[in-house]
mmCIF file of C-alpha atoms in Angstrom:
data_model
loop_
_atom_site.group_PDB
_atom_site.id
_atom_site.type_symbol
_atom_site.label_atom_id
_atom_site.label_comp_id
_atom_site.label_asym_id
_atom_site.label_seq_id
_atom_site.Cartn_x
_atom_site.Cartn_y
_atom_site.Cartn_z
ATOM 1 C CA UNK O 1 -0.011 -0.008 -0.006
ATOM 2 C CA UNK O 2 1.382 3.428 -0.951
ATOM 3 C CA UNK O 3 2.136 5.798 1.920
ATOM 4 C CA UNK O 4 3.959 8.661 0.235
ATOM 5 C CA UNK O 5 2.876 9.525 -3.293
ATOM 6 C CA UNK O 6 4.120 12.272 -5.608
ATOM 7 C CA UNK O 7 1.806 12.709 -8.570
ATOM 8 C CA UNK O 8 2.983 14.732 -11.623
ATOM 9 C CA UNK O 9 4.844 17.164 -9.374
ATOM 10 C CA UNK O 10 6.400 20.270 -10.895
ATOM 11 C CA UNK O 11 8.764 22.188 -8.582
ATOM 12 C CA UNK O 12 11.875 24.299 -8.659
ATOM 13 C CA UNK O 13 13.393 27.619 -7.598
ATOM 14 C CA UNK O 14 12.525 29.475 -10.806
ATOM 15 C CA UNK O 15 8.979 29.243 -12.109
ATOM 16 C CA UNK O 16 10.041 29.234 -15.744
ATOM 17 C CA UNK O 17 12.773 26.656 -15.196
ATOM 18 C CA UNK O 18 11.468 23.925 -12.841
ATOM 19 C CA UNK O 19 13.839 21.188 -11.702
ATOM 20 C CA UNK O 20 11.121 18.550 -11.316
ATOM 21 C CA UNK O 21 8.641 18.212 -14.164
ATOM 22 C CA UNK O 22 5.841 15.630 -14.118
ATOM 23 C CA UNK O 23 7.651 13.820 -11.278
ATOM 24 C CA UNK O 24 6.003 10.604 -9.997
ATOM 25 C CA UNK O 25 7.117 8.455 -7.070
ATOM 26 C CA UNK O 26 5.319 6.055 -4.754
ATOM 27 C CA UNK O 27 6.759 4.772 -1.434
ATOM 28 C CA UNK O 28 5.176 2.061 0.706
ATOM 29 C CA UNK O 29 4.526 2.244 4.447
ATOM 30 C CA UNK O 30 7.713 1.330 6.390
ATOM 31 C CA UNK O 31 9.944 1.450 3.293
ATOM 32 C CA UNK O 32 13.345 3.077 3.140
ATOM 33 C CA UNK O 33 13.881 4.601 -0.275
ATOM 34 C CA UNK O 34 17.064 6.427 -1.295
ATOM 35 C CA UNK O 35 17.232 9.160 -3.902
ATOM 36 C CA UNK O 36 20.646 8.632 -5.493
ATOM 37 C CA UNK O 37 22.434 10.786 -8.031
ATOM 38 C CA UNK O 38 25.072 13.450 -8.595
ATOM 39 C CA UNK O 39 24.857 17.048 -7.376
ATOM 40 C CA UNK O 40 22.158 19.034 -9.162
ATOM 41 C CA UNK O 41 20.080 16.030 -10.212
ATOM 42 C CA UNK O 42 17.017 17.071 -8.134
ATOM 43 C CA UNK O 43 17.375 14.871 -5.017
ATOM 44 C CA UNK O 44 17.252 17.663 -2.421
ATOM 45 C CA UNK O 45 14.620 19.536 -4.474
ATOM 46 C CA UNK O 46 12.411 16.466 -4.162
ATOM 47 C CA UNK O 47 13.036 16.238 -0.422
ATOM 48 C CA UNK O 48 12.367 19.975 0.143
ATOM 49 C CA UNK O 49 9.111 19.721 -1.849
ATOM 50 C CA UNK O 50 7.918 16.756 0.276
ATOM 51 C CA UNK O 51 8.851 18.676 3.439
ATOM 52 C CA UNK O 52 6.962 21.775 2.295
ATOM 53 C CA UNK O 53 9.954 24.109 2.172
ATOM 54 C CA UNK O 54 9.528 24.281 -1.582
ATOM 55 C CA UNK O 55 6.026 24.645 -3.012
ATOM 56 C CA UNK O 56 4.963 22.367 -5.877
ATOM 57 C CA UNK O 57 3.464 24.508 -8.659
ATOM 58 C CA UNK O 58 1.668 21.538 -10.148
ATOM 59 C CA UNK O 59 0.753 18.024 -9.065
ATOM 60 C CA UNK O 60 -0.033 16.536 -5.657
ATOM 61 C CA UNK O 61 1.830 15.199 -2.635
ATOM 62 C CA UNK O 62 -0.103 12.562 -0.692
ATOM 63 C CA UNK O 63 0.985 11.151 2.697
ATOM 64 C CA UNK O 64 -1.144 8.463 4.236
ATOM 65 C CA UNK O 65 -3.871 9.180 1.686
ATOM 66 C CA UNK O 66 -4.088 12.868 2.713
ATOM 67 C CA UNK O 67 -3.228 15.733 0.389
ATOM 68 C CA UNK O 68 -0.215 17.582 1.829
ATOM 69 C CA UNK O 69 0.500 19.723 -1.263
ATOM 70 C CA UNK O 70 -0.519 23.036 0.271
ATOM 71 C CA UNK O 71 0.129 22.277 3.957
ATOM 72 C CA UNK O 72 2.829 24.426 5.599
ATOM 73 C CA UNK O 73 5.940 22.542 6.855
ATOM 74 C CA UNK O 74 5.060 22.823 10.550
ATOM 75 C CA UNK O 75 1.749 21.008 9.939
ATOM 76 C CA UNK O 76 3.187 17.994 8.078
ATOM 77 C CA UNK O 77 4.488 15.975 11.100
ATOM 78 C CA UNK O 78 7.645 15.108 9.170
ATOM 79 C CA UNK O 79 11.019 14.477 10.823
ATOM 80 C CA UNK O 80 14.077 16.007 9.215
ATOM 81 C CA UNK O 81 17.804 15.195 9.523
ATOM 82 C CA UNK O 82 20.167 17.558 7.666
ATOM 83 C CA UNK O 83 23.729 17.285 6.483
ATOM 84 C CA UNK O 84 24.951 19.929 8.971
ATOM 85 C CA UNK O 85 22.884 18.505 11.897
ATOM 86 C CA UNK O 86 21.323 21.960 12.603
ATOM 87 C CA UNK O 87 21.529 21.572 16.367
ATOM 88 C CA UNK O 88 21.028 24.676 18.579
ATOM 89 C CA UNK O 89 24.515 25.416 19.936
ATOM 90 C CA UNK O 90 23.218 27.140 23.147
ATOM 91 C CA UNK O 91 20.903 24.226 24.102
ATOM 92 C CA UNK O 92 22.091 21.001 25.690
ATOM 93 C CA UNK O 93 21.307 17.602 24.214
ATOM 94 C CA UNK O 94 18.068 17.154 26.196
ATOM 95 C CA UNK O 95 16.668 20.554 25.146
ATOM 96 C CA UNK O 96 17.687 20.043 21.532
ATOM 97 C CA UNK O 97 15.810 16.786 21.369
ATOM 98 C CA UNK O 98 12.840 18.166 23.320
ATOM 99 C CA UNK O 99 12.457 21.245 21.074
ATOM 100 C CA UNK O 100 9.852 19.792 18.707
ATOM 101 C CA UNK O 101 7.741 18.419 21.548
ATOM 102 C CA UNK O 102 7.804 21.774 23.372
ATOM 103 C CA UNK O 103 6.662 23.494 20.193
ATOM 104 C CA UNK O 104 3.760 20.997 20.180
ATOM 105 C CA UNK O 105 3.037 21.938 23.810
ATOM 106 C CA UNK O 106 3.336 18.412 25.161
ATOM 107 C CA UNK O 107 3.198 17.852 28.955
ATOM 108 C CA UNK O 108 6.523 18.083 30.787
ATOM 109 C CA UNK O 109 6.431 14.495 32.018
ATOM 110 C CA UNK O 110 5.695 13.189 28.527
ATOM 111 C CA UNK O 111 8.505 15.271 27.051
ATOM 112 C CA UNK O 112 11.026 13.847 29.531
ATOM 113 C CA UNK O 113 9.959 10.250 28.939
ATOM 114 C CA UNK O 114 9.994 10.556 25.127
ATOM 115 C CA UNK O 115 13.332 12.412 25.006
ATOM 116 C CA UNK O 116 15.048 9.821 27.252
ATOM 117 C CA UNK O 117 13.594 7.019 25.143
ATOM 118 C CA UNK O 118 14.759 8.616 21.915
ATOM 119 C CA UNK O 119 18.295 9.158 23.255
ATOM 120 C CA UNK O 120 18.385 5.532 24.419
ATOM 121 C CA UNK O 121 17.409 4.343 20.912
ATOM 122 C CA UNK O 122 20.287 6.231 19.264
ATOM 123 C CA UNK O 123 22.851 5.293 21.906
ATOM 124 C CA UNK O 124 23.119 8.748 23.504
ATOM 125 C CA UNK O 125 21.694 8.045 26.993
ATOM 126 C CA UNK O 126 23.769 9.880 29.600
ATOM 127 C CA UNK O 127 24.667 12.803 27.324
ATOM 128 C CA UNK O 128 21.604 14.928 28.187
ATOM 129 C CA UNK O 129 23.500 17.822 29.769
ATOM 130 C CA UNK O 130 26.225 18.190 27.117
ATOM 131 C CA UNK O 131 26.276 21.030 24.563
ATOM 132 C CA UNK O 132 26.683 20.206 20.851
ATOM 133 C CA UNK O 133 30.242 21.627 20.903
ATOM 134 C CA UNK O 134 31.185 18.972 23.481
ATOM 135 C CA UNK O 135 30.115 16.134 21.109
ATOM 136 C CA UNK O 136 31.910 14.398 18.278
ATOM 137 C CA UNK O 137 30.446 14.571 14.750
ATOM 138 C CA UNK O 138 28.946 11.075 15.104
ATOM 139 C CA UNK O 139 27.366 12.020 18.454
ATOM 140 C CA UNK O 140 25.886 15.156 17.041
ATOM 141 C CA UNK O 141 24.360 13.163 14.206
ATOM 142 C CA UNK O 142 22.810 10.775 16.676
ATOM 143 C CA UNK O 143 21.288 13.729 18.596
ATOM 144 C CA UNK O 144 19.879 15.126 15.332
ATOM 145 C CA UNK O 145 18.355 11.745 14.637
ATOM 146 C CA UNK O 146 16.867 11.550 18.137
ATOM 147 C CA UNK O 147 15.311 15.036 17.662
ATOM 148 C CA UNK O 148 13.731 13.848 14.385
ATOM 149 C CA UNK O 149 12.207 10.646 15.760
ATOM 150 C CA UNK O 150 11.071 11.943 19.138
ATOM 151 C CA UNK O 151 8.061 13.656 17.615
ATOM 152 C CA UNK O 152 6.944 10.264 16.215
ATOM 153 C CA UNK O 153 6.799 11.548 12.629
ATOM 154 C CA UNK O 154 4.661 10.093 9.860
ATOM 155 C CA UNK O 155 7.672 10.301 7.577
ATOM 156 C CA UNK O 156 11.444 10.824 8.133
ATOM 157 C CA UNK O 157 13.448 12.756 5.564
ATOM 158 C CA UNK O 158 17.233 12.628 5.588
ATOM 159 C CA UNK O 159 19.428 14.857 3.395
ATOM 160 C CA UNK O 160 23.008 13.588 3.104
ATOM 161 C CA UNK O 161 23.105 12.962 6.870
ATOM 162 C CA UNK O 162 26.397 11.070 6.941
ATOM 163 C CA UNK O 163 28.500 13.114 4.510
ATOM 164 C CA UNK O 164 30.328 15.054 7.238
ATOM 165 C CA UNK O 165 31.500 11.925 9.040
ATOM 166 C CA UNK O 166 34.735 10.067 8.467
ATOM 167 C CA UNK O 167 34.684 6.845 6.433
ATOM 168 C CA UNK O 168 34.706 4.416 9.366
ATOM 169 C CA UNK O 169 31.954 6.314 11.234
ATOM 170 C CA UNK O 170 29.813 6.507 8.085
ATOM 171 C CA UNK O 171 29.813 2.704 7.844
ATOM 172 C CA UNK O 172 28.875 2.385 11.542
ATOM 173 C CA UNK O 173 26.075 4.945 11.247
ATOM 174 C CA UNK O 174 24.662 3.229 8.142
ATOM 175 C CA UNK O 175 24.096 0.121 10.191
ATOM 176 C CA UNK O 176 22.622 2.092 13.086
ATOM 177 C CA UNK O 177 20.214 3.917 10.761
ATOM 178 C CA UNK O 178 19.062 0.663 9.161
ATOM 179 C CA UNK O 179 18.532 -0.952 12.544
ATOM 180 C CA UNK O 180 16.603 2.029 13.855
ATOM 181 C CA UNK O 181 14.414 2.207 10.775
ATOM 182 C CA UNK O 182 13.529 -1.480 11.062
ATOM 183 C CA UNK O 183 12.890 -1.223 14.831
ATOM 184 C CA UNK O 184 10.582 1.756 14.436
ATOM 185 C CA UNK O 185 8.950 0.650 11.185
ATOM 186 C CA UNK O 186 9.131 4.271 10.017
ATOM 187 C CA UNK O 187 8.969 5.332 6.365
ATOM 188 C CA UNK O 188 12.197 7.071 5.271
ATOM 189 C CA UNK O 189 13.190 9.075 2.207
ATOM 190 C CA UNK O 190 16.940 9.322 2.137
ATOM 191 C CA UNK O 191 19.043 11.599 -0.092
ATOM 192 C CA UNK O 192 22.661 10.634 -0.953
ATOM 193 C CA UNK O 193 25.213 10.778 -3.768
ATOM 194 C CA UNK O 194 27.101 7.828 -2.248
ATOM 195 C CA UNK O 195 26.410 4.538 -4.080
ATOM 196 C CA UNK O 196 27.650 2.293 -1.247
ATOM 197 C CA UNK O 197 25.417 4.171 1.226
ATOM 198 C CA UNK O 198 22.327 3.714 -0.937
ATOM 199 C CA UNK O 199 23.081 0.023 -1.638
ATOM 200 C CA UNK O 200 23.586 -0.818 2.043
ATOM 201 C CA UNK O 201 20.632 1.104 3.468
ATOM 202 C CA UNK O 202 17.774 0.967 1.011
ATOM 203 C CA UNK O 203 14.782 -1.212 0.305
ATOM 204 C CA UNK O 204 14.677 0.501 -3.083
ATOM 205 C CA UNK O 205 16.889 3.051 -4.877
ATOM 206 C CA UNK O 206 15.686 5.835 -7.143
ATOM 207 C CA UNK O 207 18.521 6.969 -9.479
ATOM 208 C CA UNK O 208 17.931 10.573 -10.581
ATOM 209 C CA UNK O 209 19.370 12.644 -13.398
ATOM 210 C CA UNK O 210 18.403 16.190 -14.372
ATOM 211 C CA UNK O 211 15.208 16.125 -12.341
ATOM 212 C CA UNK O 212 14.025 12.827 -13.811
ATOM 213 C CA UNK O 213 14.045 9.236 -12.594
ATOM 214 C CA UNK O 214 16.465 7.091 -14.606
ATOM 215 C CA UNK O 215 15.754 3.797 -12.812
ATOM 216 C CA UNK O 216 14.008 2.489 -9.714
ATOM 217 C CA UNK O 217 14.806 -0.915 -8.258
ATOM 218 C CA UNK O 218 16.096 -2.910 -5.324
ATOM 219 C CA UNK O 219 19.823 -2.473 -4.637
ATOM 220 C CA UNK O 220 20.827 -5.691 -6.370
ATOM 221 C CA UNK O 221 18.995 -4.728 -9.546
ATOM 222 C CA UNK O 222 20.481 -1.239 -9.637
ATOM 223 C CA UNK O 223 24.002 -2.620 -9.014
ATOM 224 C CA UNK O 224 23.902 -5.543 -11.429
ATOM 225 C CA UNK O 225 21.379 -4.525 -14.126
ATOM 226 C CA UNK O 226 21.519 -0.830 -15.035
ATOM 227 C CA UNK O 227 18.871 0.066 -17.603
ATOM 228 C CA UNK O 228 20.480 3.267 -19.004
ATOM 229 C CA UNK O 229 23.952 4.423 -19.811
ATOM 230 C CA UNK O 230 23.767 7.068 -17.127
ATOM 231 C CA UNK O 231 22.926 4.510 -14.423
ATOM 232 C CA UNK O 232 25.653 2.201 -15.666
ATOM 233 C CA UNK O 233 28.300 4.909 -15.482
ATOM 234 C CA UNK O 234 27.102 6.227 -12.126
ATOM 235 C CA UNK O 235 27.127 2.718 -10.633
ATOM 236 C CA UNK O 236 30.736 2.062 -11.602
ATOM 237 C CA UNK O 237 30.598 0.491 -15.061
ATOM 238 C CA UNK O 238 33.586 2.634 -16.100
ATOM 239 C CA UNK O 239 34.509 0.670 -19.222
ATOM 240 C CA UNK O 240 32.313 0.797 -22.267
ATOM 241 C CA UNK O 241 32.362 0.433 -26.044
ATOM 242 C CA UNK O 242 29.887 0.467 -28.933
ATOM 243 C CA UNK O 243 28.875 -2.748 -30.727
ATOM 244 C CA UNK O 244 26.216 -4.158 -33.029
ATOM 245 C CA UNK O 245 23.790 -6.906 -32.152
ATOM 246 C CA UNK O 246 24.286 -10.107 -34.103
ATOM 247 C CA UNK O 247 21.941 -12.360 -32.081
ATOM 248 C CA UNK O 248 19.544 -11.973 -29.169
ATOM 249 C CA UNK O 249 17.708 -14.620 -27.185
ATOM 250 C CA UNK O 250 16.393 -14.022 -23.704
ATOM 251 C CA UNK O 251 19.060 -12.309 -21.616
ATOM 252 C CA UNK O 252 21.937 -13.519 -23.753
ATOM 253 C CA UNK O 253 23.136 -11.254 -26.541
ATOM 254 C CA UNK O 254 25.884 -11.776 -29.108
ATOM 255 C CA UNK O 255 27.528 -8.507 -30.177
ATOM 256 C CA UNK O 256 30.029 -7.666 -32.873
ATOM 257 C CA UNK O 257 32.604 -5.026 -31.991
ATOM 258 C CA UNK O 258 34.996 -4.533 -34.914
ATOM 259 C CA UNK O 259 36.545 -7.940 -35.580
ATOM 260 C CA UNK O 260 35.559 -9.302 -32.193
ATOM 261 C CA UNK O 261 32.493 -11.378 -31.360
ATOM 262 C CA UNK O 262 31.475 -11.305 -27.660
ATOM 263 C CA UNK O 263 28.712 -12.772 -25.549
ATOM 264 C CA UNK O 264 26.957 -10.358 -23.212
ATOM 265 C CA UNK O 265 23.827 -9.908 -21.037
ATOM 266 C CA UNK O 266 20.750 -7.727 -21.640
ATOM 267 C CA UNK O 267 18.274 -7.006 -18.860
ATOM 268 C CA UNK O 268 15.808 -4.846 -20.760
ATOM 269 C CA UNK O 269 12.267 -5.799 -21.682
ATOM 270 C CA UNK O 270 12.376 -4.852 -25.398
ATOM 271 C CA UNK O 271 13.768 -7.174 -28.067
ATOM 272 C CA UNK O 272 16.991 -5.990 -29.614
ATOM 273 C CA UNK O 273 17.170 -5.956 -33.376
ATOM 274 C CA UNK O 274 20.018 -7.649 -35.302
ATOM 275 C CA UNK O 275 22.362 -4.905 -36.519
ATOM 276 C CA UNK O 276 21.216 -2.476 -33.828
ATOM 277 C CA UNK O 277 23.959 -0.360 -32.238
ATOM 278 C CA UNK O 278 24.233 -0.840 -28.473
ATOM 279 C CA UNK O 279 26.512 0.312 -25.678
ATOM 280 C CA UNK O 280 28.381 -2.388 -23.828
ATOM 281 C CA UNK O 281 29.619 -1.833 -20.260
ATOM 282 C CA UNK O 282 31.716 -3.672 -17.653
ATOM 283 C CA UNK O 283 33.224 -2.880 -14.275
ATOM 284 C CA UNK O 284 37.007 -2.692 -13.764
ATOM 285 C CA UNK O 285 36.715 -5.193 -10.892
ATOM 286 C CA UNK O 286 34.781 -7.729 -12.984
ATOM 287 C CA UNK O 287 37.388 -8.267 -15.735
ATOM 288 C CA UNK O 288 40.615 -10.266 -15.729
ATOM 289 C CA UNK O 289 43.940 -9.942 -17.602
ATOM 290 C CA UNK O 290 44.937 -13.422 -18.704
ATOM 291 C CA UNK O 291 48.007 -13.985 -20.863
ATOM 292 C CA UNK O 292 46.227 -16.318 -23.271
ATOM 293 C CA UNK O 293 43.444 -15.646 -25.707
ATOM 294 C CA UNK O 294 40.112 -17.341 -25.006
ATOM 295 C CA UNK O 295 36.299 -16.886 -24.970
ATOM 296 C CA UNK O 296 35.131 -13.312 -24.453
ATOM 297 C CA UNK O 297 38.594 -11.776 -24.519
ATOM 298 C CA UNK O 298 39.923 -8.578 -26.043
ATOM 299 C CA UNK O 299 43.645 -8.297 -26.964
ATOM 300 C CA UNK O 300 45.289 -5.498 -24.993
ATOM 301 C CA UNK O 301 48.482 -3.526 -24.692
ATOM 302 C CA UNK O 302 49.788 -2.356 -21.267
ATOM 303 C CA UNK O 303 49.901 1.413 -20.771
ATOM 304 C CA UNK O 304 50.428 2.112 -17.040
ATOM 305 C CA UNK O 305 49.249 0.988 -13.569
ATOM 306 C CA UNK O 306 48.453 2.438 -10.139
ATOM 307 C CA UNK O 307 49.148 0.496 -6.957
ATOM 308 C CA UNK O 308 46.133 0.426 -4.566
ATOM 309 C CA UNK O 309 47.308 -1.860 -1.770
ATOM 310 C CA UNK O 310 45.430 -5.156 -2.058
ATOM 311 C CA UNK O 311 44.792 -4.496 -5.764
ATOM 312 C CA UNK O 312 46.463 -2.988 -8.796
ATOM 313 C CA UNK O 313 44.656 -0.870 -11.371
ATOM 314 C CA UNK O 314 45.889 -1.510 -14.893
ATOM 315 C CA UNK O 315 45.199 0.810 -17.835
ATOM 316 C CA UNK O 316 45.342 -0.974 -21.144
ATOM 317 C CA UNK O 317 44.775 0.022 -24.791
ATOM 318 C CA UNK O 318 42.604 -2.147 -27.035
ATOM 319 C CA UNK O 319 41.074 -1.939 -30.474
ATOM 320 C CA UNK O 320 37.813 -0.942 -28.671
ATOM 321 C CA UNK O 321 39.399 1.847 -26.614
ATOM 322 C CA UNK O 322 41.258 2.292 -23.332
ATOM 323 C CA UNK O 323 40.007 0.160 -20.414
ATOM 324 C CA UNK O 324 41.013 -0.066 -16.781
ATOM 325 C CA UNK O 325 41.016 -3.372 -14.898
ATOM 326 C CA UNK O 326 41.433 -3.773 -11.142
ATOM 327 C CA UNK O 327 42.906 -7.101 -10.051
ATOM 328 C CA UNK O 328 44.998 -8.488 -7.161
ATOM 329 C CA UNK O 329 47.470 -9.951 -9.650
ATOM 330 C CA UNK O 330 50.771 -8.155 -10.280
ATOM 331 C CA UNK O 331 51.739 -8.315 -13.952
ATOM 332 C CA UNK O 332 54.872 -7.220 -15.765
ATOM 333 C CA UNK O 333 54.520 -4.404 -18.228
ATOM 334 C CA UNK O 334 55.981 -6.594 -20.950
ATOM 335 C CA UNK O 335 53.338 -9.320 -20.528
ATOM 336 C CA UNK O 336 51.020 -10.101 -23.399
ATOM 337 C CA UNK O 337 47.527 -9.328 -22.098
ATOM 338 C CA UNK O 338 43.889 -9.931 -22.914
ATOM 339 C CA UNK O 339 40.923 -8.352 -21.166
ATOM 340 C CA UNK O 340 38.578 -11.218 -20.254
ATOM 341 C CA UNK O 341 34.968 -10.561 -19.206
ATOM 342 C CA UNK O 342 32.352 -13.220 -18.355
ATOM 343 C CA UNK O 343 29.131 -12.841 -20.386
ATOM 344 C CA UNK O 344 27.062 -12.153 -17.266
ATOM 345 C CA UNK O 345 29.407 -9.269 -16.399
ATOM 346 C CA UNK O 346 29.250 -7.636 -19.856
ATOM 347 C CA UNK O 347 26.061 -5.519 -19.831
ATOM 348 C CA UNK O 348 24.279 -4.405 -23.028
ATOM 349 C CA UNK O 349 22.215 -1.213 -23.003
ATOM 350 C CA UNK O 350 20.351 0.165 -26.074
ATOM 351 C CA UNK O 351 22.155 3.138 -27.550
ATOM 352 C CA UNK O 352 20.663 6.436 -26.373
ATOM 353 C CA UNK O 353 18.064 7.677 -28.868
ATOM 354 C CA UNK O 354 17.306 4.198 -30.273
ATOM 355 C CA UNK O 355 13.554 3.445 -30.316
ATOM 356 C CA UNK O 356 11.956 0.045 -30.192
ATOM 357 C CA UNK O 357 8.611 -0.582 -31.812
#
């Protein structure tokens, strides 16, 4: 059952140049959905429109079946967690978390009970008297999260909440956020540009580009089966080349790239035409550099490498262009090389602009 629904929403900061046009999205009760994409793609605009900070000029926003399109932000009962935490520096932890309840004029005893419970849930019990300046970045983020959930919101919106934390703490907080979301059963809309963050947290991922949705799917689908060239590149399919379809049956596609014939995988719903130009993608980590020729290999010439600790990144030149391959093997620059990719790792996407009847 849908809980949050955006229907044909048009929104932006300039009336003549909206960022979102005809935007549609449905989120189920208790679902954690991430909006993923590069800066400027419309993620935060979507979040601000749902929160009511940005007014939709067309379309509707429904939460729990009620029309929220024209409701002011303070009447939406939505929890917000920002990138910069937005804690009041002159208030201690308890008062920061209690702020929303005091604005709602809740009884003092209820405020105390709910604040202490919220702090316990985020692992900040015992920090009630500290000021934000006396907390680490991770602790401040936990307080911001407690302040958002203490009001028992219908919906929780999070805008790049972990981007100011160091790498180790980000990983820890991802797990904490996911645990908390499952424990509370709360519906979350989460904005991030970090692919690993979206993959590890989300029930579904919405990949956005220029105010439009490129692809929606569960993390495994987005990671393994991109449906557009934009999604493929954004999700780490850094190597690509053009080819022509020579055969197509089910998910297996045979493509011709110059003098090379390769087997690849296609996850789209439309039938590819023989002779059609397609884009073929593969990840650097999903290829190998054997010495010998074999099935699904491309002859290569070594150019240069970068050492990365447990792995080495090799840049090689081929008849299909320059590729990079990341492998734990250390190879000599004089070795004869071939780039080898398993068919299930070689992804075919229809060339942009191609139409299927």
